[in-house]
mmCIF file of C-alpha atoms and ligand atoms in Angstrom:
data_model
loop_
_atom_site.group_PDB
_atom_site.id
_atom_site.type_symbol
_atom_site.label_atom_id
_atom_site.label_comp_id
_atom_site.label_asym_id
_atom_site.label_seq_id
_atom_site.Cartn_x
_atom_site.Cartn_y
_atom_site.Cartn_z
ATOM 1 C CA UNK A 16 62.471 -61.167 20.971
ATOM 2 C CA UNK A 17 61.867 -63.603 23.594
ATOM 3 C CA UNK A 18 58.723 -65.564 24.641
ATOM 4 C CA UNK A 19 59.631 -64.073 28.128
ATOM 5 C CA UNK A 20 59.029 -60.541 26.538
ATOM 6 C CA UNK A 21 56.272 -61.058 25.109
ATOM 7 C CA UNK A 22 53.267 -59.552 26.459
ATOM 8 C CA UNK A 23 49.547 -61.367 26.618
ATOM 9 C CA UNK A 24 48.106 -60.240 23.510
ATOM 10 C CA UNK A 25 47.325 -60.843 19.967
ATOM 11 C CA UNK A 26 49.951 -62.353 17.318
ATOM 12 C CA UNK A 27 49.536 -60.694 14.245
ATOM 13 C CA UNK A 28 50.917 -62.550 10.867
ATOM 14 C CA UNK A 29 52.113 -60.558 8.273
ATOM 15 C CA UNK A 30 52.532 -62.310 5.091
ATOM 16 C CA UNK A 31 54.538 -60.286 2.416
ATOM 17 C CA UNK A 32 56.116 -61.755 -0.981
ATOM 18 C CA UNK A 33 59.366 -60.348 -2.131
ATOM 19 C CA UNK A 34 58.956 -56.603 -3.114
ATOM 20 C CA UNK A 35 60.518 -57.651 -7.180
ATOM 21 C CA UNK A 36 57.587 -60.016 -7.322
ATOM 22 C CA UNK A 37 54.694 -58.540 -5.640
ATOM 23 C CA UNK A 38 52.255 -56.409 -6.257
ATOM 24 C CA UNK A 39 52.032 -57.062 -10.221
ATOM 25 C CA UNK A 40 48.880 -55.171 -10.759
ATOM 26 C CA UNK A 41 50.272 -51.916 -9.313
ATOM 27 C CA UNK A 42 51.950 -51.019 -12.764
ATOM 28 C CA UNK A 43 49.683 -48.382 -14.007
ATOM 29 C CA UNK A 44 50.193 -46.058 -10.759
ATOM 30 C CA UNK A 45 53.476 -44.838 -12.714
ATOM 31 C CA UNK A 46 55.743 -45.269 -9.655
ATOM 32 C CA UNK A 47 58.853 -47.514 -8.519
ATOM 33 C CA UNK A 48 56.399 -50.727 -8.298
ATOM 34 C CA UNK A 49 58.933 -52.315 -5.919
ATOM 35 C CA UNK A 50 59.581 -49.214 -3.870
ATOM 36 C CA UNK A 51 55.895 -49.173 -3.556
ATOM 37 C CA UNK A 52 55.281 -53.033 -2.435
ATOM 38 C CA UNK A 53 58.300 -52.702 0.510
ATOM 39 C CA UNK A 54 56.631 -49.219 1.502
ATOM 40 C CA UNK A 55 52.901 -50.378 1.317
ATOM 41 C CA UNK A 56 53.762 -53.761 3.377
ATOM 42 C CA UNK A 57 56.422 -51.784 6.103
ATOM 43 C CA UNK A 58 53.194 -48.968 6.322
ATOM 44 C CA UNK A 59 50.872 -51.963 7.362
ATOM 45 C CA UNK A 60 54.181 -53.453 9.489
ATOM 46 C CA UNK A 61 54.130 -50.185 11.500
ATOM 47 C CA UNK A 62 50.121 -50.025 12.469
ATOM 48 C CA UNK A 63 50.336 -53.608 13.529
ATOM 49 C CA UNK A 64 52.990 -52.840 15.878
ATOM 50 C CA UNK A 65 51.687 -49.933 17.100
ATOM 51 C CA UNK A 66 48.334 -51.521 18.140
ATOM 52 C CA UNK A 67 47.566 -51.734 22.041
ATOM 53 C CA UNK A 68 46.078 -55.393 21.319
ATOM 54 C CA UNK A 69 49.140 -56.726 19.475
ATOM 55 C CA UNK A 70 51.759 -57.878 21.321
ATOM 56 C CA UNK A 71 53.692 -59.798 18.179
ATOM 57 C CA UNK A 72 54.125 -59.229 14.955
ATOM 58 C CA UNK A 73 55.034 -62.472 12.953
ATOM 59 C CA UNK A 74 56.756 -61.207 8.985
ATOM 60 C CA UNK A 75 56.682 -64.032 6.919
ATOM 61 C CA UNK A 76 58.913 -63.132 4.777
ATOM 62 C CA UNK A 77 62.071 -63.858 2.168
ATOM 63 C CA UNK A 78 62.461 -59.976 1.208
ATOM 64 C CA UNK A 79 65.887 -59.099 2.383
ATOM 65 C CA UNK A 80 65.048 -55.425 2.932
ATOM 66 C CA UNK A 81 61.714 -55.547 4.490
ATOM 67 C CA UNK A 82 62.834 -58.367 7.329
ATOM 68 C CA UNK A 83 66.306 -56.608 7.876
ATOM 69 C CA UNK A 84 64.497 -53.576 8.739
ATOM 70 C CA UNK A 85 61.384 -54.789 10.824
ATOM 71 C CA UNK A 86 63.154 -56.976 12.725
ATOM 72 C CA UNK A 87 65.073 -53.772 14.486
ATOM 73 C CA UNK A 88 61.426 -52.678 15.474
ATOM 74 C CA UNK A 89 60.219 -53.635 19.073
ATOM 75 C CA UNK A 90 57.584 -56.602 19.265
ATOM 76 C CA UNK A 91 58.164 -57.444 15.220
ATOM 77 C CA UNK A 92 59.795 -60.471 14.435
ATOM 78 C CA UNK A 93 60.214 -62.143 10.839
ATOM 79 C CA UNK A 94 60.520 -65.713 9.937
ATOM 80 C CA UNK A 95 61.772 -66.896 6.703
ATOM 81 C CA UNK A 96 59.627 -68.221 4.522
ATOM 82 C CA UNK A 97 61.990 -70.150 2.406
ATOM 83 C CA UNK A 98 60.403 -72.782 -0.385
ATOM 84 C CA UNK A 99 57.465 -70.598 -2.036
ATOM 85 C CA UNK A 100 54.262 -72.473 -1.058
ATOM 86 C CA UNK A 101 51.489 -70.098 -0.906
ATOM 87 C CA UNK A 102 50.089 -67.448 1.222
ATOM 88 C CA UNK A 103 48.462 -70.141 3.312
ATOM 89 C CA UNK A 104 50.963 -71.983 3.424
ATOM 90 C CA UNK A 105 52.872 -68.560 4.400
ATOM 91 C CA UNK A 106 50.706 -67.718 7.142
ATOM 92 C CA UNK A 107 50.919 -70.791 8.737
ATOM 93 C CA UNK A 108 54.160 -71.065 9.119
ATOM 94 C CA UNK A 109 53.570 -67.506 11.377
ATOM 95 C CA UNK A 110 50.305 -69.294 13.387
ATOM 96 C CA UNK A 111 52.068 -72.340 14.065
ATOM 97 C CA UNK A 112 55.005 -70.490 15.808
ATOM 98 C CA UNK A 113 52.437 -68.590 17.453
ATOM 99 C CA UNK A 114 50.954 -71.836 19.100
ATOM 100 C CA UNK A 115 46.936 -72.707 19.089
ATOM 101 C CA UNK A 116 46.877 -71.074 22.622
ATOM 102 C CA UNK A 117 47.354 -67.406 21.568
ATOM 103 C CA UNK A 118 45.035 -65.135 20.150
ATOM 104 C CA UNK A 119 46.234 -65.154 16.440
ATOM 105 C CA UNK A 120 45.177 -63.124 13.414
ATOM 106 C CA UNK A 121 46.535 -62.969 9.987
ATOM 107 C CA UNK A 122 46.988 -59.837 7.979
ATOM 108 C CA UNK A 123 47.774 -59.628 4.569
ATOM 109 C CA UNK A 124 50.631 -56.685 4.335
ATOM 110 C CA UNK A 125 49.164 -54.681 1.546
ATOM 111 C CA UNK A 126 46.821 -52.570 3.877
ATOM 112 C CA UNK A 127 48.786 -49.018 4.042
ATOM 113 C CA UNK A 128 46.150 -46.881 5.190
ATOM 114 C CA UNK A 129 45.873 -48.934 8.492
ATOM 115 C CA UNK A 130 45.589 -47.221 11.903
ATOM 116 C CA UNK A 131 46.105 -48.991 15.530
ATOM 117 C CA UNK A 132 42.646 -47.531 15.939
ATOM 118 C CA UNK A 133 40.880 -49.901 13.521
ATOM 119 C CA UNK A 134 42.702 -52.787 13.976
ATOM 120 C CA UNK A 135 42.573 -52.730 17.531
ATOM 121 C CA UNK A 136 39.145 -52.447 17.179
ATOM 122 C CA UNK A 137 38.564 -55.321 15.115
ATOM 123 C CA UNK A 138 40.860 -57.422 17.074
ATOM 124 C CA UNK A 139 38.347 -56.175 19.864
ATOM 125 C CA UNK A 140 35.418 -57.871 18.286
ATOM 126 C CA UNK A 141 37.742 -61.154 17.567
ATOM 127 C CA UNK A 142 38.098 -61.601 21.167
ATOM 128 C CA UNK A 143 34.496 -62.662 21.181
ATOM 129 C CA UNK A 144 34.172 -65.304 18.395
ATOM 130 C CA UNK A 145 36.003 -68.339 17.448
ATOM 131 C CA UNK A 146 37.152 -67.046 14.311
ATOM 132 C CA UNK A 147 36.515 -63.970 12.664
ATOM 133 C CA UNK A 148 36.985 -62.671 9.592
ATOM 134 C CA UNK A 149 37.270 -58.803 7.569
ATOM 135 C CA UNK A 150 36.514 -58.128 4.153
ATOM 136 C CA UNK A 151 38.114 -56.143 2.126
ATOM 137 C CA UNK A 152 36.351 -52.707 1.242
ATOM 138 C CA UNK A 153 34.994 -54.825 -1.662
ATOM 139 C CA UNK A 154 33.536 -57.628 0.577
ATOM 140 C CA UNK A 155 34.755 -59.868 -2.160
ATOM 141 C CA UNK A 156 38.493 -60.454 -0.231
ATOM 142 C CA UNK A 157 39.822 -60.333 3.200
ATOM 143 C CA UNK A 158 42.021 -58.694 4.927
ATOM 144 C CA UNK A 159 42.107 -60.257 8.075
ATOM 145 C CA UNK A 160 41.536 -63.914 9.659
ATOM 146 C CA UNK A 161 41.214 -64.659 13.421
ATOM 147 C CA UNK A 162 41.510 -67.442 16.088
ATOM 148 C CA UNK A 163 40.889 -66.906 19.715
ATOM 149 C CA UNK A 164 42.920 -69.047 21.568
ATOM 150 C CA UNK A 165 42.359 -72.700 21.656
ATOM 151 C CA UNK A 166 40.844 -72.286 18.343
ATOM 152 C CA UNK A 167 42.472 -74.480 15.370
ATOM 153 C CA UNK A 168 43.853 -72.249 12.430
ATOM 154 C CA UNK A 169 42.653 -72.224 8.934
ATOM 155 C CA UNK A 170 42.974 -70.133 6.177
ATOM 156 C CA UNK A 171 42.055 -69.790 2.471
ATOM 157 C CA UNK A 172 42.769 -66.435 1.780
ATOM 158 C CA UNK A 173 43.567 -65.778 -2.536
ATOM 159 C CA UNK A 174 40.733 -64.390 -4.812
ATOM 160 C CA UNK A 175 37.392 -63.938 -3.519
ATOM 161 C CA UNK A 176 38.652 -65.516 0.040
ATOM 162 C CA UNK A 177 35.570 -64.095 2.169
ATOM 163 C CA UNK A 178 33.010 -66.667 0.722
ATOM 164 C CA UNK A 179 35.636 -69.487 1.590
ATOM 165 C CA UNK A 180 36.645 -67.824 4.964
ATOM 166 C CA UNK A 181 32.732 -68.224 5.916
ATOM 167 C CA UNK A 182 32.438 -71.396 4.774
ATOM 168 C CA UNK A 183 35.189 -72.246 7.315
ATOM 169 C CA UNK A 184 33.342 -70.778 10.266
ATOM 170 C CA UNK A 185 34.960 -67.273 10.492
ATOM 171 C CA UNK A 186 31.912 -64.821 11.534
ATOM 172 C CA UNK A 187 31.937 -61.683 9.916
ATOM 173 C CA UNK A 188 33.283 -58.754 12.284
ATOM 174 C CA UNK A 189 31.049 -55.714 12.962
ATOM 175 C CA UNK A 190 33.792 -53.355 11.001
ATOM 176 C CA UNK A 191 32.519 -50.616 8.838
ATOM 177 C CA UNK A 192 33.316 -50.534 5.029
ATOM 178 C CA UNK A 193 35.107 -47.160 5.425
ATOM 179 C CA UNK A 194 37.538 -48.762 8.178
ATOM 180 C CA UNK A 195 41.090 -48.184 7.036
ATOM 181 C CA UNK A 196 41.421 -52.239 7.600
ATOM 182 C CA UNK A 197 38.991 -52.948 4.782
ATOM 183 C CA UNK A 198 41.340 -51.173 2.435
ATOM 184 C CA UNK A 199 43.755 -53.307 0.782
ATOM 185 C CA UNK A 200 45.444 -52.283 -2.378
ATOM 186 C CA UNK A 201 46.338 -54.363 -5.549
ATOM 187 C CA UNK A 202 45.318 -51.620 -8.144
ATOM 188 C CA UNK A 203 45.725 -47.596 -9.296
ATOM 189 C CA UNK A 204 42.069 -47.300 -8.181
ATOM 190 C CA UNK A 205 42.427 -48.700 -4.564
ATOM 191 C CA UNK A 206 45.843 -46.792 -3.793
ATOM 192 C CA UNK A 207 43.899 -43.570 -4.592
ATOM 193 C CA UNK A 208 40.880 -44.790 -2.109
ATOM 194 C CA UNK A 209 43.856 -45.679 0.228
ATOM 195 C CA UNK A 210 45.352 -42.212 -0.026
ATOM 196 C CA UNK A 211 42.229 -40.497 0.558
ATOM 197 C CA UNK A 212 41.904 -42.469 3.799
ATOM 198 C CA UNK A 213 45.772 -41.491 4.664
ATOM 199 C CA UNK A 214 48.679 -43.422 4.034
ATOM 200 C CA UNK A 215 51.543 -44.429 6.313
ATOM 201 C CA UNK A 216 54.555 -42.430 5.671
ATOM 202 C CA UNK A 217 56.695 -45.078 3.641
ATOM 203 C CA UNK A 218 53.957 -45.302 1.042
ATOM 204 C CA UNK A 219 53.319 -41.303 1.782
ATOM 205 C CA UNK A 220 56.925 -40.739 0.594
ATOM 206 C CA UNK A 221 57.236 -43.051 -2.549
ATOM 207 C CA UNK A 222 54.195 -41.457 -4.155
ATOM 208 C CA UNK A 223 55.909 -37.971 -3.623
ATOM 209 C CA UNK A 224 58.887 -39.344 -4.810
ATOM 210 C CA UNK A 225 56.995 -40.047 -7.974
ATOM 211 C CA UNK A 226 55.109 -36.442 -8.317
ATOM 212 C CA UNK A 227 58.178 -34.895 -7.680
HETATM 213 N N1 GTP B 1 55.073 -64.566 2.368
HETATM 214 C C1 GTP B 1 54.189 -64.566 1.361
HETATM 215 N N2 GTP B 1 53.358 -63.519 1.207
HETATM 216 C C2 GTP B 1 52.490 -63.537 0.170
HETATM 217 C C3 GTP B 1 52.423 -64.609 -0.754
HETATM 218 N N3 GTP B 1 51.454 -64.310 -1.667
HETATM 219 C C4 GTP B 1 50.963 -63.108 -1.330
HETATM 220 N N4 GTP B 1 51.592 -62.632 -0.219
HETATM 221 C C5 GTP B 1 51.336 -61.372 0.494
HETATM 222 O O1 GTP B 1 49.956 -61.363 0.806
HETATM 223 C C6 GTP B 1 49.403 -60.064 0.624
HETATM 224 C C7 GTP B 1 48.300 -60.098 -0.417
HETATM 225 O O2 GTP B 1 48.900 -60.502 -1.615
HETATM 226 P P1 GTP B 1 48.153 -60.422 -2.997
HETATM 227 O O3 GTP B 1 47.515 -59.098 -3.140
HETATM 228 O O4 GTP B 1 47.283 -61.606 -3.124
HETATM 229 O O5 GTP B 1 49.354 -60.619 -4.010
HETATM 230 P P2 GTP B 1 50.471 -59.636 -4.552
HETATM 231 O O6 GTP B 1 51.483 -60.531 -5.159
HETATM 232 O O7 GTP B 1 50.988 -58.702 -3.520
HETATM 233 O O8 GTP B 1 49.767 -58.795 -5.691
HETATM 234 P P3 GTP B 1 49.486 -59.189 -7.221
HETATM 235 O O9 GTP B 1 50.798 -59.365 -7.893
HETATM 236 O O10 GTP B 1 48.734 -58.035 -7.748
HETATM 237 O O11 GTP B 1 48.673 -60.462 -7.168
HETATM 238 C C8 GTP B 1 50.586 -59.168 0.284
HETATM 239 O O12 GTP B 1 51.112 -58.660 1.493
HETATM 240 C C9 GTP B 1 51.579 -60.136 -0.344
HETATM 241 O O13 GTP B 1 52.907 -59.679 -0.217
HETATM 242 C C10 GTP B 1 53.321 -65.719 -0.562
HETATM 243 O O14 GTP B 1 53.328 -66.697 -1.304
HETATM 244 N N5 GTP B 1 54.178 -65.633 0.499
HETATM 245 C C1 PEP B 2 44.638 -62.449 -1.111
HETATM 246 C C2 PEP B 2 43.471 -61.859 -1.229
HETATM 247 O O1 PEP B 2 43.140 -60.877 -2.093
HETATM 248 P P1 PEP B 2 43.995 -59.934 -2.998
HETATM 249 O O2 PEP B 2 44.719 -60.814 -3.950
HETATM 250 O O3 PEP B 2 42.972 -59.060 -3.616
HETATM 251 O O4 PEP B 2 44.922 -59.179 -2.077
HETATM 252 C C3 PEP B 2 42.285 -62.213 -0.414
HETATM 253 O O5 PEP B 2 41.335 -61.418 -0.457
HETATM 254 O O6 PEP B 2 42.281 -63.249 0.238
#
């Protein structure tokens, strides 16, 4: 996609790490782990698309599958990530194609219960701070980072980010702990909480895959 085509708007970042080496801690849910990682980050992929305040999404990504597929969708584009550096590291390679005059958010792609609804929401609330910030449904983590435009990026995001995220000035947005944006999934015990929100249909089909 052009910069010509792109609309005013938020530019989401989606960082996801190859599906064979992701999600580690997803072992005990007795499905195709790597099946599940592409389906759970595509799911997220989807909802950020599909929000009215995004007009970019940004994959930063070096999974061959995932980026051949998104970058058919409309308003999703995927940048390589090449030498592994980190999730920051990751992200930023996303903000800084973005440019410090957007409205930029990153969103870690292991959200699969996400609806436009929430995140459009959120990114609602963004629009009125310099940088915002959602924890996960733990509080502990986040799931999203924002920057209004003209606002320099940072991000810190890894275990127990939200303390860190604060300490960098990112104000807490008013999002309620049952928003499906809170709920990001590394274990058995969050993918449950995720399907009893509602999953998107990748993830949907992969667990049925599994039962079946
Ligand atoms: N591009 C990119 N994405 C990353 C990297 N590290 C984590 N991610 C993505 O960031 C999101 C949150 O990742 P984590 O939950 O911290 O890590 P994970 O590897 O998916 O899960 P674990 O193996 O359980 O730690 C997921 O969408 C990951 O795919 C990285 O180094 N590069
Ligand atoms: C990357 C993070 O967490 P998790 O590893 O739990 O996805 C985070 O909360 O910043």
């Amino acid at each position: 996609m052009s910069t010509s085509e792109i609309r005013d708007g938020w530019t989401v970042v989606v960082p996801v790490k190859p599906a064979a080496l992701g999600k580690t801690r997803l072992t005990a849910a007795g499905t195709d782990r790597e099946a599940l990682a592409r389906a759970i980050a595509l799911d997220t992929i989807a909802a950020a698309a599909a929000t009215p305040r995004v007009s970019h999404v940004l994959v930063v990504t070096d999974d061959a599958e995932v980026s051949a597929l998104v970058s058919q969708w409309p308003a999703v584009d995927v940048i390589a990530e090449g030498d592994v550096r980190g999730l920051d590291a990751a992200i930023a390679l996303g903000t800084v194609s973005a440019g410090q005059g957007a409205p930029r958010a990153a969103l870690l792609g292991d959200v699969p219960a996400l609806t436009p609804h929430d995140l459009d929401a959120a990114l609602e609330l963004a629009g009125q701070v310099e940088r915002g910030l959602v924890p996960d449904a733990e509080g502990t983590g986040s799931t999203l980072v924002t920057a209004r435009p003209g606002a320099v990026w940072v991000s810190a995001f890894g275990a127990d980010s939200a303390a860190r995220h604060r300490l960098l000035g990112c104000t807490d947005l008013a999002v309620s702990r049952g928003s499906t944006l809170r709920r990001d999934v590394d274990t058995a015990a969050q993918l449950a909480e995720a399907v009893a929100l509602g999953v998107g249909p990748r993830t949907a089909a992969v667990l049925a895959a599994a039962a079946a």
